[in-house]
Coordinates of C-alpha atoms and ligand atoms in Angstrom, one line a residue:
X25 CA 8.8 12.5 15.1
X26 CA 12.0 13.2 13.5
X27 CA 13.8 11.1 11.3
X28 CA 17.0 12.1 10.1
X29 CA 16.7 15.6 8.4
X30 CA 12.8 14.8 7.9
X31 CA 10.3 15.7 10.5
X32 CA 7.3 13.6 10.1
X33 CA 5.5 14.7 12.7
X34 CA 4.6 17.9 10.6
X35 CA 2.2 15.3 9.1
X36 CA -0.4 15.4 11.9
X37 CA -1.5 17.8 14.7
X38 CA -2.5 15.9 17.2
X39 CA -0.3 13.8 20.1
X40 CA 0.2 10.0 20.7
X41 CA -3.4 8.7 22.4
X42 CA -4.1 4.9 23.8
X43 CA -5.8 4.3 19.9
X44 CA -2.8 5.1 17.7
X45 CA -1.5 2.0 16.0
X46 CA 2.5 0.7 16.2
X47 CA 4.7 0.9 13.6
X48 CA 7.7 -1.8 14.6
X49 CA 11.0 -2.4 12.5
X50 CA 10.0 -6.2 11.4
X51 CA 13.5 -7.3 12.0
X52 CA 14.0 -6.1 15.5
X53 CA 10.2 -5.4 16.4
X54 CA 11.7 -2.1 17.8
X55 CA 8.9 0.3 17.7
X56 CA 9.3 3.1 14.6
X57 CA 6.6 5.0 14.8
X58 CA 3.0 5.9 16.7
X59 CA 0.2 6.5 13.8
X60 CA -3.5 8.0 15.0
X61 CA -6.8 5.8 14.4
X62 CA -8.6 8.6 13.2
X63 CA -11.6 9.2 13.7
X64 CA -14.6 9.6 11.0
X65 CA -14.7 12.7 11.4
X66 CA -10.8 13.5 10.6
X67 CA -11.4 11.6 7.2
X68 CA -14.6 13.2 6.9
X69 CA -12.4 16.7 7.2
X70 CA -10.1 15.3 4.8
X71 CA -13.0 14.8 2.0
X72 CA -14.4 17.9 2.1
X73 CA -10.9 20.0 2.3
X74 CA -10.2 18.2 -1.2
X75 CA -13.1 18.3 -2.2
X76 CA -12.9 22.3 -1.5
X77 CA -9.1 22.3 -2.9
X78 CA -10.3 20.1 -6.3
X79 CA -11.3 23.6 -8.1
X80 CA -8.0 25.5 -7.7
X81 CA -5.7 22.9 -8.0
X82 CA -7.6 21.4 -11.0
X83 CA -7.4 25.2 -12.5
X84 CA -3.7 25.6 -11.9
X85 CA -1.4 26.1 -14.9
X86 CA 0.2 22.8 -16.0
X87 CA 4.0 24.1 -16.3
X88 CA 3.0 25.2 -12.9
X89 CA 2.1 21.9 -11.5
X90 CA 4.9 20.5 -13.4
X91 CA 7.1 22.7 -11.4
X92 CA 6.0 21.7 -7.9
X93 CA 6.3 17.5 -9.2
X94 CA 9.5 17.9 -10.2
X95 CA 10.6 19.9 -6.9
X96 CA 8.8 17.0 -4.7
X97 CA 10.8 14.7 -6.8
X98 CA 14.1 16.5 -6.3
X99 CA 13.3 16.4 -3.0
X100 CA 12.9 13.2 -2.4
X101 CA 15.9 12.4 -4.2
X102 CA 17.6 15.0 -1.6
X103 CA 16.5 13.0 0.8
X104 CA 17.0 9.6 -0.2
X105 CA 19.3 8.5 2.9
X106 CA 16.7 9.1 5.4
X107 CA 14.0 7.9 3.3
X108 CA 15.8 4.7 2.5
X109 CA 16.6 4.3 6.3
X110 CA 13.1 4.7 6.9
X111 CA 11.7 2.1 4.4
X112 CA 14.3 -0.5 5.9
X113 CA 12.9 0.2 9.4
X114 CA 9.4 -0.5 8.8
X115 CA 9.5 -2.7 5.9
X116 CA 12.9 -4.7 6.3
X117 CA 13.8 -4.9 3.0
X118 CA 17.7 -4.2 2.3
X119 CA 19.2 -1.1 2.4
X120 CA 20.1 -1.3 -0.9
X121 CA 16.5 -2.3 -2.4
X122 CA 14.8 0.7 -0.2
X123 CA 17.6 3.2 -2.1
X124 CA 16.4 1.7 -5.4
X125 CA 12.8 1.9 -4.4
X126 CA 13.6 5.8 -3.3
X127 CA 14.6 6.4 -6.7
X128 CA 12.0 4.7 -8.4
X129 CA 9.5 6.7 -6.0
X130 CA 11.4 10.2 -7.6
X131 CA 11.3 8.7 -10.9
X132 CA 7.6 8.7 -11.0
X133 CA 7.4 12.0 -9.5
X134 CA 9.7 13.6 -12.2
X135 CA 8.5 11.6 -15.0
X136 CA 4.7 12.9 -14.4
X137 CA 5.8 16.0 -14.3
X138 CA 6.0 16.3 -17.4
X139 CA 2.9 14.6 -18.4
X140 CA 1.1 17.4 -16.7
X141 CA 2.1 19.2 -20.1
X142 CA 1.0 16.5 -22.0
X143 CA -2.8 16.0 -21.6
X144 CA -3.8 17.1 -25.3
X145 CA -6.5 16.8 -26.7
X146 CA -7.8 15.2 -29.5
X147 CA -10.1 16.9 -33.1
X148 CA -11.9 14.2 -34.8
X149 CA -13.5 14.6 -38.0
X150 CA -16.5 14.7 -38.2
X151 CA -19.2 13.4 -40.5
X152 CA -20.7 16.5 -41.1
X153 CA -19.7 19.9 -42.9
X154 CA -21.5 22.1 -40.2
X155 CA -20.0 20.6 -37.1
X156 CA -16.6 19.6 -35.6
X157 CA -15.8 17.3 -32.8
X158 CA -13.4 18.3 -29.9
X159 CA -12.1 15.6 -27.4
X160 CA -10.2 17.4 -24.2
X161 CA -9.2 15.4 -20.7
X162 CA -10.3 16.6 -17.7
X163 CA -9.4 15.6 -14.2
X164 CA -11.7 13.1 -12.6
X165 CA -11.7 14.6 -9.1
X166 CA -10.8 13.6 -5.5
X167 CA -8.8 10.8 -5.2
X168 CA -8.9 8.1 -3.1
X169 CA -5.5 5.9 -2.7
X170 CA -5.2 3.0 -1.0
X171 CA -1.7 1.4 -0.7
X172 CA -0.3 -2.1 0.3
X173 CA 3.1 -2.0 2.6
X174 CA 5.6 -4.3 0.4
X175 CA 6.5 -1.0 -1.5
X176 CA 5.3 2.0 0.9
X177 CA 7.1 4.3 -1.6
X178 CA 7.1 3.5 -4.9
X179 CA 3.2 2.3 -4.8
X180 CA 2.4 6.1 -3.2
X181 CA 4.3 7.6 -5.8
X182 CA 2.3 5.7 -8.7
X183 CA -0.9 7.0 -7.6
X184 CA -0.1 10.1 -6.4
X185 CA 2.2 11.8 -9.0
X186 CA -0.5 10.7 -12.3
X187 CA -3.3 12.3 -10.1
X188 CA -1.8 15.5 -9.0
X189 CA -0.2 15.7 -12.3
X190 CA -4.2 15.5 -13.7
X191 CA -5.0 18.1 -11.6
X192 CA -6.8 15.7 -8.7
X193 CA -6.5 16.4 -5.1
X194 CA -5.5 12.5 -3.4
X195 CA -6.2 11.4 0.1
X196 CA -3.9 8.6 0.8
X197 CA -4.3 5.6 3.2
X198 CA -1.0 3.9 3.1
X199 CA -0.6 -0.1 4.7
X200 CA -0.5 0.4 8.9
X201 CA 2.8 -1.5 9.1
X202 CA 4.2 1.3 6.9
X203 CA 2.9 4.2 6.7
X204 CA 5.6 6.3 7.7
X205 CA 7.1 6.2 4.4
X206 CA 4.0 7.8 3.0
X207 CA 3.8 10.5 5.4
X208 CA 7.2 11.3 5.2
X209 CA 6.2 11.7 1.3
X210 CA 3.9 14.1 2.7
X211 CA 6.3 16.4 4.5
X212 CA 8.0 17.1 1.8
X213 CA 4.9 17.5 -1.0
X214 CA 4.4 20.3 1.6
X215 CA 7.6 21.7 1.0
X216 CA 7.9 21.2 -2.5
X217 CA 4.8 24.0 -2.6
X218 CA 1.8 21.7 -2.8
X219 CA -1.3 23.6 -1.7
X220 CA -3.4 22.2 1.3
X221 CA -5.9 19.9 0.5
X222 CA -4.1 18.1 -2.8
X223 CA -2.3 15.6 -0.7
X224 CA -3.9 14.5 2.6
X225 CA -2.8 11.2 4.8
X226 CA -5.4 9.8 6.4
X227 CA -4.5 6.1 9.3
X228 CA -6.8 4.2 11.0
X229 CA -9.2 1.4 10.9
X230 CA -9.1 0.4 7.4
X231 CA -12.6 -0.8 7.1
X232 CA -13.9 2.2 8.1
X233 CA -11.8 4.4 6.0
X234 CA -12.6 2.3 2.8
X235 CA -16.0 2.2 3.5
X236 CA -16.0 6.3 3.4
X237 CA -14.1 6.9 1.0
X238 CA -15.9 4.5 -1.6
X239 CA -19.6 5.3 -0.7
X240 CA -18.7 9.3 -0.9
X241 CA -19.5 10.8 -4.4
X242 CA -17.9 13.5 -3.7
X243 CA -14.6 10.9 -4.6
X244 CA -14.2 10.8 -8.6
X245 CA -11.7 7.9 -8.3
X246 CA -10.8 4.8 -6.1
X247 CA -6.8 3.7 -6.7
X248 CA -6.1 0.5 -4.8
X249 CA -2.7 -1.3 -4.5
X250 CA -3.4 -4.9 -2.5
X251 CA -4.8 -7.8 -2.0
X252 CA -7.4 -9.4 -4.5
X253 CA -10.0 -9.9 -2.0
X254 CA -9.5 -6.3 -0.5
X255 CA -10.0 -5.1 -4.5
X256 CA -13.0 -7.3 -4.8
X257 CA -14.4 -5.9 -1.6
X258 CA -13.7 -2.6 -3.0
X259 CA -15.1 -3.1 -6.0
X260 CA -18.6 -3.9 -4.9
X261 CA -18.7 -0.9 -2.6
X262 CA -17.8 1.6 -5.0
X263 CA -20.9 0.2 -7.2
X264 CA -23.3 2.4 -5.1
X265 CA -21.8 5.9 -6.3
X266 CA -20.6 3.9 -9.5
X267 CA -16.9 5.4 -9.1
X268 CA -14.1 4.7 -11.8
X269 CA -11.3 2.2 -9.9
X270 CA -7.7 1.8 -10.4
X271 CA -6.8 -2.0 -9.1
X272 CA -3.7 -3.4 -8.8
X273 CA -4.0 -6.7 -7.2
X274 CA -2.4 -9.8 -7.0
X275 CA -0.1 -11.4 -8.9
X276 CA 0.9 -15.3 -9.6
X277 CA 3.9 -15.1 -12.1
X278 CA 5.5 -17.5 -13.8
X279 CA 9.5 -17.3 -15.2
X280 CA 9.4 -20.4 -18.3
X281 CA 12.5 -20.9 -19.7
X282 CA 12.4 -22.2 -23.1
X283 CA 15.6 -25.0 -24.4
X284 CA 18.0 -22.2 -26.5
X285 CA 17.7 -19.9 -23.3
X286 CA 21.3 -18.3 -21.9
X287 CA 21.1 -20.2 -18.6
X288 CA 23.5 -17.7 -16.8
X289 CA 21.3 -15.1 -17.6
X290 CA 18.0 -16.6 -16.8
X291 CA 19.1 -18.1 -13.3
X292 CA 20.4 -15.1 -12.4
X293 CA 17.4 -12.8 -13.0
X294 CA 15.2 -15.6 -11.4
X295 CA 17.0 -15.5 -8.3
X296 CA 16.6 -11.5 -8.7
X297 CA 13.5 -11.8 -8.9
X298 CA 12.3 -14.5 -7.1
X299 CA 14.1 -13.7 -4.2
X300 CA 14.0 -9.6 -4.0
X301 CA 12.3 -8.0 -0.9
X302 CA 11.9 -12.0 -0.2
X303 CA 9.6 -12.9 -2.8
X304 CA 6.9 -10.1 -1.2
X305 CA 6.4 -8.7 -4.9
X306 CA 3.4 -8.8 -6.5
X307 CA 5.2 -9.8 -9.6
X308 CA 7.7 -11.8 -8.5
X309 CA 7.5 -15.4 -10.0
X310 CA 5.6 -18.1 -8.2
X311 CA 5.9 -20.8 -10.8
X312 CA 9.2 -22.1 -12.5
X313 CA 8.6 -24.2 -16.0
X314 CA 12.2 -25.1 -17.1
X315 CA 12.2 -27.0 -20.1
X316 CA 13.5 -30.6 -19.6
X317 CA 16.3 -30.4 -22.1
X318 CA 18.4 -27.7 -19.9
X319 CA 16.5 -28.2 -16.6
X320 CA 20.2 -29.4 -14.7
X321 CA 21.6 -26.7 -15.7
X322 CA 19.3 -24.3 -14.7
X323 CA 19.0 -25.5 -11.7
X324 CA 22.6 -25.9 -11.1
X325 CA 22.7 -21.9 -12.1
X326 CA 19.8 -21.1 -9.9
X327 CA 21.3 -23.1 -6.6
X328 CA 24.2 -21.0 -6.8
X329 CA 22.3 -17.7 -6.1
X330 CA 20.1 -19.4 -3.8
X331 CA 22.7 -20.5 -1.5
X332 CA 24.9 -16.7 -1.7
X333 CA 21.7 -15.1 -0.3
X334 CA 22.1 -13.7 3.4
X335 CA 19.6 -13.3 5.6
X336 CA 19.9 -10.4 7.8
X337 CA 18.7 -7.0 9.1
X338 CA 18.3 -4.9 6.3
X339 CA 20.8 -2.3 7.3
X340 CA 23.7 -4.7 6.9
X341 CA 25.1 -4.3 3.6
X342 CA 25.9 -8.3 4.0
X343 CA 22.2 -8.7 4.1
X344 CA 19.9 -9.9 1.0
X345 CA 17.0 -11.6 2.3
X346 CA 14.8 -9.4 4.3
X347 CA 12.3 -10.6 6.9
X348 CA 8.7 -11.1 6.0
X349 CA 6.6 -8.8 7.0
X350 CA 4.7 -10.5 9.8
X351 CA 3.6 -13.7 11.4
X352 CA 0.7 -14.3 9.3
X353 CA 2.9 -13.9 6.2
X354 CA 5.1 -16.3 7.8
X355 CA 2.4 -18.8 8.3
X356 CA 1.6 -18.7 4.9
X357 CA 4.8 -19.1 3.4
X358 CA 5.2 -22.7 5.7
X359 CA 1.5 -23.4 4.8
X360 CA 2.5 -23.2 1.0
X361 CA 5.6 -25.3 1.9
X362 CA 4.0 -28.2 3.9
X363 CA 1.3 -28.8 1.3
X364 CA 3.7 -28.8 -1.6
X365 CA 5.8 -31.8 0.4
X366 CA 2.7 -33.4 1.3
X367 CA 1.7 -33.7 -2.1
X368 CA 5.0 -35.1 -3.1
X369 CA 7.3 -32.1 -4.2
X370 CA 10.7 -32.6 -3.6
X371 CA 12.6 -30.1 -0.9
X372 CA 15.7 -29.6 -2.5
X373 CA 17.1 -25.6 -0.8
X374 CA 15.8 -24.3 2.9
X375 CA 12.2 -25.0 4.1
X376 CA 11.9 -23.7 7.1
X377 CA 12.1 -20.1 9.7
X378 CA 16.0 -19.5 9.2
X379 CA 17.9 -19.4 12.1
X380 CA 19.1 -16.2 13.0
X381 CA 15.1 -15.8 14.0
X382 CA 12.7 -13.4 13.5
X383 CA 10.2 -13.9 10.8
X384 CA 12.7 -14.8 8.5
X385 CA 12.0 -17.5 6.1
X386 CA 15.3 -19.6 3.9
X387 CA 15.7 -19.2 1.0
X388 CA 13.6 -22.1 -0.4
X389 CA 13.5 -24.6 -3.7
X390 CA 11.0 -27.0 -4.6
X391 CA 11.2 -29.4 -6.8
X392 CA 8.5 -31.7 -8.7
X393 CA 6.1 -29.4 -8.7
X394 CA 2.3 -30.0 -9.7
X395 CA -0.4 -27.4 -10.2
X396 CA -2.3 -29.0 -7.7
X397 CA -0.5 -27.7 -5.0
X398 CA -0.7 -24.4 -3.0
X399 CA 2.4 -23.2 -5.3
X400 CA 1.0 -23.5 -7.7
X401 CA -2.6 -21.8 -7.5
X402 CA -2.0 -18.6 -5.2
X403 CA 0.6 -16.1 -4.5
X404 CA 2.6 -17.3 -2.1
X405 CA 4.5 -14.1 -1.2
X406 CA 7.5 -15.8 0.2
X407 CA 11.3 -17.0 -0.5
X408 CA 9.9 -20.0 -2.3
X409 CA 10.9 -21.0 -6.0
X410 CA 8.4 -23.9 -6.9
X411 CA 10.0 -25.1 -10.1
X412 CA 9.1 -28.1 -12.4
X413 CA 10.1 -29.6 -15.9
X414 CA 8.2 -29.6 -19.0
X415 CA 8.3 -30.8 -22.4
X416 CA 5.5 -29.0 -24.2
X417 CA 5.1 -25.7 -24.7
X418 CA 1.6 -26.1 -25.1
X419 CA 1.4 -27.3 -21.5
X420 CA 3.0 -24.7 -20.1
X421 CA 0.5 -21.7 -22.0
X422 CA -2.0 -23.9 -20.7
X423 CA -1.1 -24.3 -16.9
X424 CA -0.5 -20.2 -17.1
X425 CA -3.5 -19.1 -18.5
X426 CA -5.5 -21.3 -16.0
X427 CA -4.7 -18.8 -13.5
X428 CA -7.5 -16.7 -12.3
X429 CA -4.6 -14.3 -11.9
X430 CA -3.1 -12.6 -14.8
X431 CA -0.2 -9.8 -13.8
X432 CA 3.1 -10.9 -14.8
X433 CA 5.8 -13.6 -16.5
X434 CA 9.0 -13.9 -17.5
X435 CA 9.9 -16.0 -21.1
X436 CA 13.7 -16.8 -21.2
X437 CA 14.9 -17.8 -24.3
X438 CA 16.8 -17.1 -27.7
X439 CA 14.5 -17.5 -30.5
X440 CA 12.5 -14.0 -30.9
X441 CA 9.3 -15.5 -33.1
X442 CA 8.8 -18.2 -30.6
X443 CA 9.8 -15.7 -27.5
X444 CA 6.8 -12.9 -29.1
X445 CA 4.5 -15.9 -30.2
X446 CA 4.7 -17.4 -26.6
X447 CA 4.4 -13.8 -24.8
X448 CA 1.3 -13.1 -27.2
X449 CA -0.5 -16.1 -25.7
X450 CA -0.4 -15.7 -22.6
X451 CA -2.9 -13.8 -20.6
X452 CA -1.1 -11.5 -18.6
X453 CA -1.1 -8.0 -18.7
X454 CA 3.3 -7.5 -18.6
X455 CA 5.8 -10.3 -19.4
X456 CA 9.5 -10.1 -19.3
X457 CA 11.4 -11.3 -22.5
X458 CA 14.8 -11.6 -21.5
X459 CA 14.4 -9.5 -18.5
X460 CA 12.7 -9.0 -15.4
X461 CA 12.3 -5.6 -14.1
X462 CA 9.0 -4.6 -15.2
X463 CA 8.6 -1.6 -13.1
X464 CA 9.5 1.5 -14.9
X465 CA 7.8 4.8 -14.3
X466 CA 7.3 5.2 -18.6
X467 CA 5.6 1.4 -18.7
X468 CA 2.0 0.7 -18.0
X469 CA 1.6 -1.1 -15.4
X470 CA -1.1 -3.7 -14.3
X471 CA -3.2 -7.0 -14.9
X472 CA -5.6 -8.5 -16.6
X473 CA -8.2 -11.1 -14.7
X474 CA -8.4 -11.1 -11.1
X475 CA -5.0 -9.4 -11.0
X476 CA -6.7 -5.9 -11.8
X477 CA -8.2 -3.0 -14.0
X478 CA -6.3 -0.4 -15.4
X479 CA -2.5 0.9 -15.7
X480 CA -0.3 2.5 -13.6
X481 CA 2.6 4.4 -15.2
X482 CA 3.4 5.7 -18.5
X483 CA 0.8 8.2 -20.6
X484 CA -2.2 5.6 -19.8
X485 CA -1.3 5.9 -15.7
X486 CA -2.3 9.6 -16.2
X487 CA -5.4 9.4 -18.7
X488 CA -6.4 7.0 -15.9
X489 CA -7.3 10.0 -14.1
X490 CA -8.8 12.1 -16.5
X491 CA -12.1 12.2 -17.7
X492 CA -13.1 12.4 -21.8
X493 CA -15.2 15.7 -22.7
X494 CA -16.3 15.6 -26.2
X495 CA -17.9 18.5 -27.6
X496 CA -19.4 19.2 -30.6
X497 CA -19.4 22.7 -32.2
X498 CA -21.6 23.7 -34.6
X499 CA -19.6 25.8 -37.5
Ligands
NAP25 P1 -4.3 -6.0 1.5 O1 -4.4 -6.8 2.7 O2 -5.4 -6.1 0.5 O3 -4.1 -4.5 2.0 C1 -3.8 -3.5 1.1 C2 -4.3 -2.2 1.7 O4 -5.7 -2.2 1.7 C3 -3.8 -1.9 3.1 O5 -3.6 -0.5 3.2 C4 -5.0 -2.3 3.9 O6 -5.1 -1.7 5.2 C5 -6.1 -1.9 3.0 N1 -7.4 -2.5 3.3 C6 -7.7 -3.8 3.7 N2 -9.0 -4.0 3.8 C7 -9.6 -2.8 3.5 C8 -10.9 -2.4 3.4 N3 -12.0 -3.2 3.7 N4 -11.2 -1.1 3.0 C9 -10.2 -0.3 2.7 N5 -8.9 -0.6 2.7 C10 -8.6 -1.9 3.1 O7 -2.9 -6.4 0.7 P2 -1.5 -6.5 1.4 O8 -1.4 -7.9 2.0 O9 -1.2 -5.4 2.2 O10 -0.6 -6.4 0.1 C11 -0.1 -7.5 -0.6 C12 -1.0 -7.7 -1.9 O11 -0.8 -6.6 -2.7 C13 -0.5 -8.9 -2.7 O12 -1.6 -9.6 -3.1 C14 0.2 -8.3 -3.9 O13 0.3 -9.0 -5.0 C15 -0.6 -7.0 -4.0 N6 0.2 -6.0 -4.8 C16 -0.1 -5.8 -6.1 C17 0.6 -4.9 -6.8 C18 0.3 -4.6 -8.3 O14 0.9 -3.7 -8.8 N7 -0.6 -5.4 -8.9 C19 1.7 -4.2 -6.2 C20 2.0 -4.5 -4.9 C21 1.2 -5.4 -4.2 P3 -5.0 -2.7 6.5 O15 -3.8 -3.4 6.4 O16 -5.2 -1.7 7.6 O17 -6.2 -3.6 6.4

């Protein structure tokens, strides 16, 4: 398959057959793509040829792997046009948010890079005269990485740039709706130099894969990007070889906004936020507490971006609310809505499929929000701000660390004691102070609860790959 200058098909040997899945553009429900079911076998293939390639790479020189990251990233910066273009056609975010996601996909690439060079170790001293205590990092092994399709770049690049960067060899099973991002990924890890065997692609039943991949020992690692039922599934089956996990699961945020906050500021990175890739972020804010002293005005703000959004095929640069993904995700967003009206919230922006069609959802504000609502307990990974008033603080930390989730929020406000006091307390593993994009290749990423284990990103996202060896010399 070609797609622009890329040739994906150089991904996979084998021809279309009845089993290979569909990828379709979700705003036209043209078909993209043809990916292969494959067999056990194939992944089977796949774990042993990194298993094999886990010795060589892992022994490779680190300017040397360095050197082939940063070319892959170059080269995916080279080809961010077509990659963007891609993204849009099986994920139907905008144009413009694919581009952005391109280069945060490169930034990740180029930023691990260099912490190939920076796995040092550690001396300790010791207690006794006769002995001294080395710590050094070595890389955990095969990698298995499992990723969701609301970012089918950036969430590859996460896993996969920390891990080859270790020294790991990764087989990658990317979300069926889009997986052509990943393999197009692939292509050009190929050539960027990367030996055969340290990135693999494997599609197909996901079941079936995950239930190989986990119960293999021959797997050092288990990186998962989803769902918090998938991770808990995964979880339990990765007991058996007792394998280290990487999860990165849901996400329930909330966006407070405290009585000195700038308003223009704060409405306008809640509608960013809120509303980008159509609320199908995992930390993209569920739950709005304004405070009741500048809640008009806030809302005011807010409305204002609400009602400038466009809903549209991605590849219009008029266009800024994508379509959601699929019919399910659709059904959930108007699941979330009807309960929150049945149980007395207020409909105040949208509520309902927008008209040009598809599975496009309006934009959507609801007012008079209570946390016994939908809203308020799950993710509802739609265009849907559920906002309500409060006076207490107190209340608020409360109704946010009830959450079995813990990923993300957002604290707008002027006062920097109260604004680090209030972050402090709440139990979430990133919050935004003033500002709302969290993702940044340096920054750990990840939750605490039910929203995950471990960090993506940043020195941790590579340790996360790397096991300790302490040894202790006698002198
Ligand atoms: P999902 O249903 O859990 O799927 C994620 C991936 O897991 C897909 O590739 C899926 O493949 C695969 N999968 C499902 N069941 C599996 C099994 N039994 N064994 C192995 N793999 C399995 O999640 P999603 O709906 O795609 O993604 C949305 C979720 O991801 C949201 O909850 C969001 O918050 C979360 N997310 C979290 C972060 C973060 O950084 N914390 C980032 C992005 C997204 P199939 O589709 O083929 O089943």
């Amino acid at each position: 398959m070609q797609w622009g200058r890329l040739d994906i098909a150089g991904a996979f040997s084998r021809r279309r057959t009845a089993a290979d899945s569909v990828v379709r553009d979700p705003a036209t429900g043209a078909v993209v793509g043809y990916i292969p079911s494959m067999p056990a076998e194939a992944v089977e293939a796949a774990i042993e040829a990194a298993h094999n390639a886990f010795a060589e790479w892992s022994a490779v020189a680190s300017p040397k792997r360095a050197r082939l990251l940063r070319r892959l990233s170059q080269l995916i910066g080279d080809h961010t046009d077509d990659l963007a273009e891609l993204l849009t056609a099986e994920q139907g975010k905008p144009l413009a948010e694919a581009r952005a996601e391109i280069g945060s996909a490169a930034a990740y690439f180029d930023f691990f890079a260099d912490e190939a060079r920076r796995l040092n170790g550690e001396i300790i001293a010791s207690s006794r005269a006769d002995s001294r205590i080395l710590v050094s990092h070595k890389p955990i092994g095969v990698v298995a990485a499992i990723t969701p399709w609301n970012f089918p770049a950036s969430m590859v690049a996460r896993k996969v740039a920390p891990a080859i960067a270790a020294g790991c060899p990764v087989i990658l099973k990317p979300a069926p709706q889009t997986p052509l991002s990943a393999l197009a990924m692939a292509v050009l890890a190929r050539q960027a130099g990367l030996p055969d065997g340290v990135l693999q692609v494997v599609t197909g039943d996901a079941a079936s894969i995950g239930t190989l991949l986990t119960h293999d020992p021959r797997i050092g690692f288990l990186s998962f990007t989803g769902s918090t039922a998938t991770g808990r599934l995964l979880y339990a089956q990765c007991a058996g070889t007792i394998k280290k996990l990487g999860l990165e699961l849901g996400g329930h945020a909330s966006f407070i906004v405290l009585p000195d906050a700038d308003l223009d500021k704060a409405a306008a990175a809640a509608a960013a936020a809120k509303f980008r890739n159509s609320g199908q972020t995992c930390v993209c804010p569920n739950r709005f507490f304004v405070h009741e002293a500048v809640y008009a005005g806030f809302l005011e703000r807010f409305l204002a971006h609400v009602d400038r959004l466009v809903p549209g095929d991605g590849r219009d640069p008029k266009s800024t609310l994508a379509p959601l993904i699929d019919e399910p995700a659709l059904a959930k967003v108007e699941r979330h809505v009807a309960d929150a009206i049945a149980r007395g919230a207020q409909l105040t922006r949208g509520g309902r499929r927008a008209a040009i069609g598809g599975t496009w959802y309006e934009a959507t504000v609801l007012e008079g929000v209570d946390q016994t609502m939908l809203v308020s307990c799950e993710e509802t990974f739609g265009p849907v701000a559920a906002i309500s008033s409060f006076t207490d603080p107190d209340d608020v930390r409360a109704m946010v660390n009830a959450s079995s989730y813990g990923l993300a929020g957002y604290i707008w406000g002027r006062d920097i004691a109260t604004l680090l006091k209030t972050a402090e307390s709440l139990d979430l593993g990133m919050v935004g102070i003033n500002a709302v994009h969290l993702g940044m290749e340096m920054a750990p990423i990840g939750g605490v609860k039910q929203s995950g284990l471990g960090r993506e990103g940043g020195h941790a996202g590579i340790l996360e790959y790397c096991e300790q060896q302490y040894l202790l010399v006698g002198v």
